[in-house]
């Protein structure tokens, strides 16, 4: 089969051009991408594109978009060698994380990219990002895709999607993956870091999209002096099933009974708590300090070196599939899609 890539446009800065009449930035007609990026013709293979019915600034993202994307990917899976999803940068790390958990048995590249400057601007970073993403989405050796996983391409690096965080609101190097090496580095040549890339799944079955996410979740970032009422307000949300607790350093939290009692009460109420560090790099190590030992004893699950973006999406996915608290804890504790390092 001749190489073919599908670009899926969801919105974000990359798709903006200046309205010729008003000069205001507005989404461009994605069907005309070839006139906006004529370089695409030089690939010499099929590049199709689809725009989602509703083009959004990614700050308006809702989980239903992930479901739509998964369905599109599964429905078109056999027809394309790889997929490039154009997405706003603000929540790209959430979407890439979510899709990594929702897509079972993915064996082809799904690459998210976007840009800091609109594609219609002369200095745009969008063209290079798009072109590099297409090149990597099409890259195969002996018929096997080089990067058969959900990733984010930005600037001169390709990262595992569920390891990535947006770290800069202006720089062309807007993303970073602190706890996992880049999957590829883009210079004159593209250097693939084979050891860092997930293998193609062994199952011969086609991929499957798990779309029953449960968004009854919250993130609580602790800070010195956090009012008891804030902890109560979050942990007493009716129907809450999962809480990402953003702790200090290697997973440390206050040892005062006022704090710990509220955490224990939430656990007793059936809420699963996942301990994620506020630090950009490094890992939670519960039990290392007295300040995390009590969380461990109470039954909080270690998020190890997971990002907050991946943690919240993993929680939604796991809660969507399991109801037994032990199953939920076991799944959170496991490495499902390369999102955590188990030796941490
Ligand atoms: N607010 C925009 C978005 O996330 C920013 C961007 O695309 O870079 O959709």
Coordinates of C-alpha atoms and ligand atoms in Angstrom, one line a residue:
X1 CA 0.0 0.0 0.0
X2 CA 1.3 3.4 -0.9
X3 CA 2.2 5.5 2.1
X4 CA -0.7 7.5 3.4
X5 CA -1.1 9.8 6.3
X6 CA -4.3 11.3 7.8
X7 CA -4.1 14.8 9.4
X8 CA -6.9 15.5 11.8
X9 CA -7.5 19.2 12.6
X10 CA -9.1 20.0 16.0
X11 CA -8.2 23.7 16.3
X12 CA -5.6 25.8 18.2
X13 CA -3.2 28.5 17.1
X14 CA -1.7 26.4 14.3
X15 CA -4.8 26.7 12.2
X16 CA -5.1 30.5 12.4
X17 CA -4.5 32.9 9.5
X18 CA -5.1 36.6 9.2
X19 CA -8.5 37.4 7.7
X20 CA -7.6 39.2 4.5
X21 CA -10.3 41.8 5.0
X22 CA -10.1 42.5 8.7
X23 CA -6.6 41.4 9.6
X24 CA -8.0 39.5 12.6
X25 CA -6.7 36.0 13.4
X26 CA -9.3 33.4 12.5
X27 CA -9.3 29.6 11.8
X28 CA -8.5 28.9 8.2
X29 CA -10.4 26.6 5.9
X30 CA -8.5 23.4 6.6
X31 CA -9.4 22.0 3.2
X32 CA -7.0 24.5 1.8
X33 CA -4.1 23.2 3.8
X34 CA -2.1 22.4 0.7
X35 CA -2.2 26.0 -0.4
X36 CA -1.2 27.2 3.1
X37 CA 1.6 24.6 3.3
X38 CA 2.6 23.8 -0.4
X39 CA 5.6 21.8 0.9
X40 CA 3.2 19.0 1.7
X41 CA 3.1 18.1 -2.0
X42 CA 6.8 17.3 -2.0
X43 CA 6.2 14.2 0.2
X44 CA 4.9 12.5 -2.9
X45 CA 2.5 10.3 -0.9
X46 CA -1.1 10.6 0.1
X47 CA -1.9 13.1 2.8
X48 CA -5.6 13.3 3.5
X49 CA -7.1 15.7 6.1
X50 CA -10.2 15.9 8.1
X51 CA -11.3 18.8 10.3
X52 CA -13.5 18.1 13.3
X53 CA -17.0 19.6 13.0
X54 CA -16.3 22.0 15.8
X55 CA -12.9 23.7 15.7
X56 CA -11.9 24.7 19.2
X57 CA -9.3 26.6 21.2
X58 CA -8.0 23.7 23.2
X59 CA -8.9 25.5 26.4
X60 CA -12.5 24.5 25.6
X61 CA -11.5 20.8 25.4
X62 CA -13.8 18.2 26.9
X63 CA -13.4 14.5 27.1
X64 CA -16.0 14.0 24.3
X65 CA -13.4 15.2 21.9
X66 CA -11.1 12.3 22.9
X67 CA -13.9 9.9 22.2
X68 CA -14.4 11.5 18.7
X69 CA -10.7 11.3 18.0
X70 CA -10.5 7.7 19.1
X71 CA -13.4 6.7 16.9
X72 CA -11.9 8.5 13.9
X73 CA -8.6 6.8 14.4
X74 CA -10.1 3.3 14.8
X75 CA -12.4 3.8 11.8
X76 CA -9.6 5.0 9.6
X77 CA -6.9 2.7 11.1
X78 CA -6.5 0.3 8.2
X79 CA -6.4 3.1 5.5
X80 CA -3.4 5.0 6.8
X81 CA 0.1 4.4 8.0
X82 CA 0.1 7.1 10.5
X83 CA -2.0 10.0 12.0
X84 CA -1.1 13.6 12.8
X85 CA -3.5 15.5 15.1
X86 CA -3.3 19.3 15.0
X87 CA -4.3 20.5 18.4
X88 CA -4.0 23.7 20.6
X89 CA -0.9 23.5 22.8
X90 CA -2.7 24.5 26.0
X91 CA -4.2 21.1 26.6
X92 CA -2.3 19.0 24.1
X93 CA -0.5 17.0 26.9
X94 CA -3.9 16.0 28.3
X95 CA -5.3 14.9 25.0
X96 CA -2.2 12.9 24.1
X97 CA -2.3 11.3 27.6
X98 CA -5.9 10.4 27.3
X99 CA -5.6 8.9 23.9
X100 CA -2.6 6.8 25.0
X101 CA -4.8 5.2 27.6
X102 CA -8.0 5.0 25.5
X103 CA -6.4 3.3 22.5
X104 CA -5.8 -0.4 23.1
X105 CA -3.3 -2.3 20.9
X106 CA -2.2 0.8 19.0
X107 CA 0.5 -0.2 16.5
X108 CA 0.8 3.0 14.4
X109 CA 2.0 6.5 15.1
X110 CA -0.5 9.0 16.4
X111 CA 1.4 12.3 16.6
X112 CA 0.0 15.5 18.2
X113 CA 1.4 18.8 17.1
X114 CA 0.5 22.5 17.0
X115 CA 2.4 25.7 17.1
X116 CA 3.0 28.9 19.1
X117 CA 2.6 31.1 16.0
X118 CA -0.3 30.7 13.6
X119 CA 0.5 28.9 10.4
X120 CA -0.4 32.0 8.5
X121 CA 2.4 34.1 10.1
X122 CA 5.6 34.4 8.3
X123 CA 7.7 33.2 11.3
X124 CA 5.4 30.4 12.2
X125 CA 6.7 27.2 13.8
X126 CA 3.6 25.4 12.6
X127 CA 4.9 24.4 9.2
X128 CA 8.1 22.8 10.5
X129 CA 6.1 21.0 13.2
X130 CA 3.6 19.7 10.8
X131 CA 6.1 18.6 8.2
X132 CA 8.3 16.8 10.8
X133 CA 5.2 15.2 12.3
X134 CA 4.2 13.8 8.9
X135 CA 7.7 12.6 8.1
X136 CA 7.8 10.7 11.4
X137 CA 4.2 9.4 11.1
X138 CA 5.2 7.9 7.8
X139 CA 8.6 6.5 8.9
X140 CA 8.8 2.7 8.8
X141 CA 11.5 0.1 8.8
X142 CA 10.8 -3.3 7.1
X143 CA 7.2 -2.2 7.1
X144 CA 7.1 -1.6 10.9
X145 CA 6.3 1.9 12.1
X146 CA 9.2 3.5 13.9
X147 CA 7.1 5.2 16.5
X148 CA 3.9 3.1 17.1
X149 CA 2.5 5.1 20.0
X150 CA 0.8 8.4 20.9
X151 CA 3.4 11.2 20.9
X152 CA 3.8 15.0 20.8
X153 CA 6.1 16.7 18.3
X154 CA 7.2 20.2 19.2
X155 CA 10.2 22.1 18.1
X156 CA 13.0 19.7 17.5
X157 CA 11.8 16.8 19.6
X158 CA 9.3 14.1 19.7
X159 CA 8.1 13.0 23.1
X160 CA 5.9 10.2 24.5
X161 CA 2.5 12.0 24.8
X162 CA 1.7 10.8 28.4
X163 CA 5.2 11.9 29.6
X164 CA 4.9 15.5 28.3
X165 CA 4.0 18.8 29.9
X166 CA 3.6 22.3 28.4
X167 CA 6.3 24.3 30.1
X168 CA 6.5 27.6 28.2
X169 CA 3.7 29.8 26.9
X170 CA 6.0 31.6 24.4
X171 CA 9.0 29.5 23.4
X172 CA 9.0 27.4 20.3
X173 CA 10.3 24.7 22.7
X174 CA 7.0 24.7 24.6
X175 CA 7.0 21.1 25.8
X176 CA 9.2 19.0 27.9
X177 CA 9.3 15.4 29.1
X178 CA 11.3 15.4 32.3
X179 CA 11.1 11.8 33.2
X180 CA 11.5 10.0 29.9
X181 CA 13.9 10.7 27.1
X182 CA 12.7 12.2 23.7
X183 CA 11.6 9.5 21.3
X184 CA 13.2 11.3 18.5
X185 CA 15.4 14.4 17.9
X186 CA 14.9 16.4 14.8
X187 CA 17.9 18.0 13.1
X188 CA 19.4 17.5 9.7
X189 CA 18.3 13.9 10.3
X190 CA 15.7 12.5 12.6
X191 CA 17.4 10.4 15.3
X192 CA 15.1 7.8 16.7
X193 CA 15.8 6.8 20.3
X194 CA 14.7 3.1 19.8
X195 CA 15.2 2.1 23.4
X196 CA 12.7 4.8 24.5
X197 CA 9.9 3.9 22.1
X198 CA 7.2 1.4 22.9
X199 CA 7.2 -1.8 20.7
X200 CA 4.4 -2.7 18.3
X201 CA 1.8 -4.7 20.2
X202 CA 2.2 -8.4 19.8
X203 CA -1.6 -9.0 19.4
X204 CA -2.7 -9.3 15.7
X205 CA -6.1 -7.9 16.6
X206 CA -7.0 -4.4 15.4
X207 CA -6.9 -1.6 17.9
X208 CA -9.9 -0.8 20.0
X209 CA -10.9 2.4 21.7
X210 CA -12.0 2.4 25.3
X211 CA -14.3 5.4 25.5
X212 CA -16.1 4.9 28.9
X213 CA -14.1 7.5 30.8
X214 CA -15.3 8.6 34.3
X215 CA -14.6 12.2 34.9
X216 CA -15.7 12.2 38.6
X217 CA -12.2 13.3 39.5
X218 CA -10.4 16.2 41.0
X219 CA -6.8 17.6 41.5
X220 CA -5.9 19.0 44.9
X221 CA -2.6 20.8 44.9
X222 CA -1.4 21.3 48.5
X223 CA 0.4 24.5 49.7
X224 CA 1.6 25.8 53.0
X225 CA -1.4 27.0 54.9
X226 CA -4.0 25.3 52.7
X227 CA -7.3 25.9 54.5
X228 CA -9.1 22.9 55.9
X229 CA -12.2 24.1 54.1
X230 CA -10.5 23.8 50.8
X231 CA -9.6 20.1 51.4
X232 CA -13.2 19.5 52.6
X233 CA -14.7 21.3 49.6
X234 CA -12.8 19.1 47.2
X235 CA -13.0 15.8 48.9
X236 CA -16.7 16.1 49.7
X237 CA -17.8 16.8 46.1
X238 CA -20.8 14.5 45.6
X239 CA -19.9 11.5 43.5
X240 CA -16.2 12.1 43.5
X241 CA -14.3 8.8 42.9
X242 CA -10.7 9.8 42.2
X243 CA -8.4 12.5 43.5
X244 CA -5.0 13.4 42.3
X245 CA -3.1 14.8 45.3
X246 CA -0.3 17.0 44.2
X247 CA 2.3 16.8 46.9
X248 CA 5.7 18.3 47.6
X249 CA 9.0 16.7 46.5
X250 CA 9.1 13.0 46.6
X251 CA 5.4 12.7 47.6
X252 CA 5.4 14.6 50.9
X253 CA 2.4 16.2 52.7
X254 CA 1.6 17.7 56.1
X255 CA 1.6 15.2 59.0
X256 CA -0.8 17.3 61.0
X257 CA -3.9 15.2 62.0
X258 CA -6.2 17.9 60.6
X259 CA -4.8 17.1 57.2
X260 CA -4.3 13.3 57.5
X261 CA -7.8 12.8 59.0
X262 CA -9.4 14.4 56.0
X263 CA -7.3 12.2 53.6
X264 CA -8.3 9.1 55.6
X265 CA -12.0 10.2 55.6
X266 CA -11.9 10.6 51.8
X267 CA -10.3 7.2 51.4
X268 CA -13.0 5.7 53.7
X269 CA -15.6 7.3 51.6
X270 CA -14.3 5.2 48.7
X271 CA -12.3 7.9 46.9
X272 CA -9.1 6.6 45.4
X273 CA -6.2 9.0 46.0
X274 CA -3.2 9.1 43.6
X275 CA 0.0 10.9 44.9
X276 CA 1.7 13.0 42.2
X277 CA 4.6 15.3 42.9
X278 CA 4.4 19.0 42.2
X279 CA 8.0 18.8 40.9
X280 CA 8.5 18.8 37.2
X281 CA 11.0 16.0 37.3
X282 CA 11.7 13.1 39.6
X283 CA 9.4 10.7 41.4
X284 CA 7.2 10.2 44.4
X285 CA 8.8 7.7 46.8
X286 CA 6.2 7.1 49.5
X287 CA 7.8 6.0 52.8
X288 CA 11.1 7.8 52.1
X289 CA 10.2 10.5 54.6
X290 CA 7.8 10.4 57.5
X291 CA 5.8 13.0 55.7
X292 CA 4.7 10.5 53.1
X293 CA 4.7 7.3 55.2
X294 CA 1.3 8.2 56.6
X295 CA -0.2 8.6 53.2
X296 CA 1.2 5.2 52.3
X297 CA -0.3 3.7 55.4
X298 CA -3.6 5.3 54.8
X299 CA -3.8 3.7 51.3
X300 CA -2.8 6.5 49.0
X301 CA -1.4 5.1 45.7
X302 CA 2.0 6.3 44.5
X303 CA 2.0 8.1 41.2
X304 CA 5.8 7.5 41.0
X305 CA 7.1 9.8 38.2
X306 CA 3.8 10.4 36.3
X307 CA 2.8 13.8 35.1
X308 CA -0.4 15.4 36.5
X309 CA -1.8 15.5 33.0
X310 CA -1.3 11.7 32.6
X311 CA -2.5 11.0 36.1
X312 CA -5.9 12.6 35.7
X313 CA -6.4 10.9 32.3
X314 CA -5.3 7.5 33.7
X315 CA -7.6 7.9 36.6
X316 CA -10.6 8.7 34.3
X317 CA -9.7 5.6 32.2
X318 CA -9.3 3.3 35.2
X319 CA -12.5 4.5 36.9
X320 CA -14.3 4.1 33.7
X321 CA -13.4 0.4 33.6
X322 CA -13.3 -0.7 37.2
X323 CA -15.5 -0.4 40.2
X324 CA -13.6 -2.6 42.7
X325 CA -11.2 -0.4 44.8
X326 CA -8.5 -3.0 44.7
X327 CA -8.7 -3.3 40.9
X328 CA -8.5 0.5 40.6
X329 CA -5.5 0.7 42.9
X330 CA -3.8 -2.1 41.0
X331 CA -4.3 -0.5 37.7
X332 CA -3.1 2.9 38.9
X333 CA 0.0 1.2 40.4
X334 CA 0.8 -0.5 37.0
X335 CA 2.6 0.9 34.0
X336 CA -0.2 0.9 31.4
X337 CA 1.3 2.8 28.5
X338 CA 4.9 3.8 29.5
X339 CA 3.6 6.6 31.6
X340 CA 5.5 5.7 34.8
X341 CA 8.9 4.1 35.6
X342 CA 8.2 1.1 37.8
X343 CA 11.7 1.1 39.3
X344 CA 10.7 4.4 41.1
Ligands
LIG1 N1 -5.1 28.7 23.2 C1 -4.5 27.9 22.2 C2 -5.0 26.5 22.2 O1 -4.5 25.8 23.1 C3 -3.0 28.0 22.2 C4 -2.3 27.2 21.2 O2 -2.8 26.6 20.3 O3 -1.1 27.2 21.2 O4 -5.9 26.2 21.5

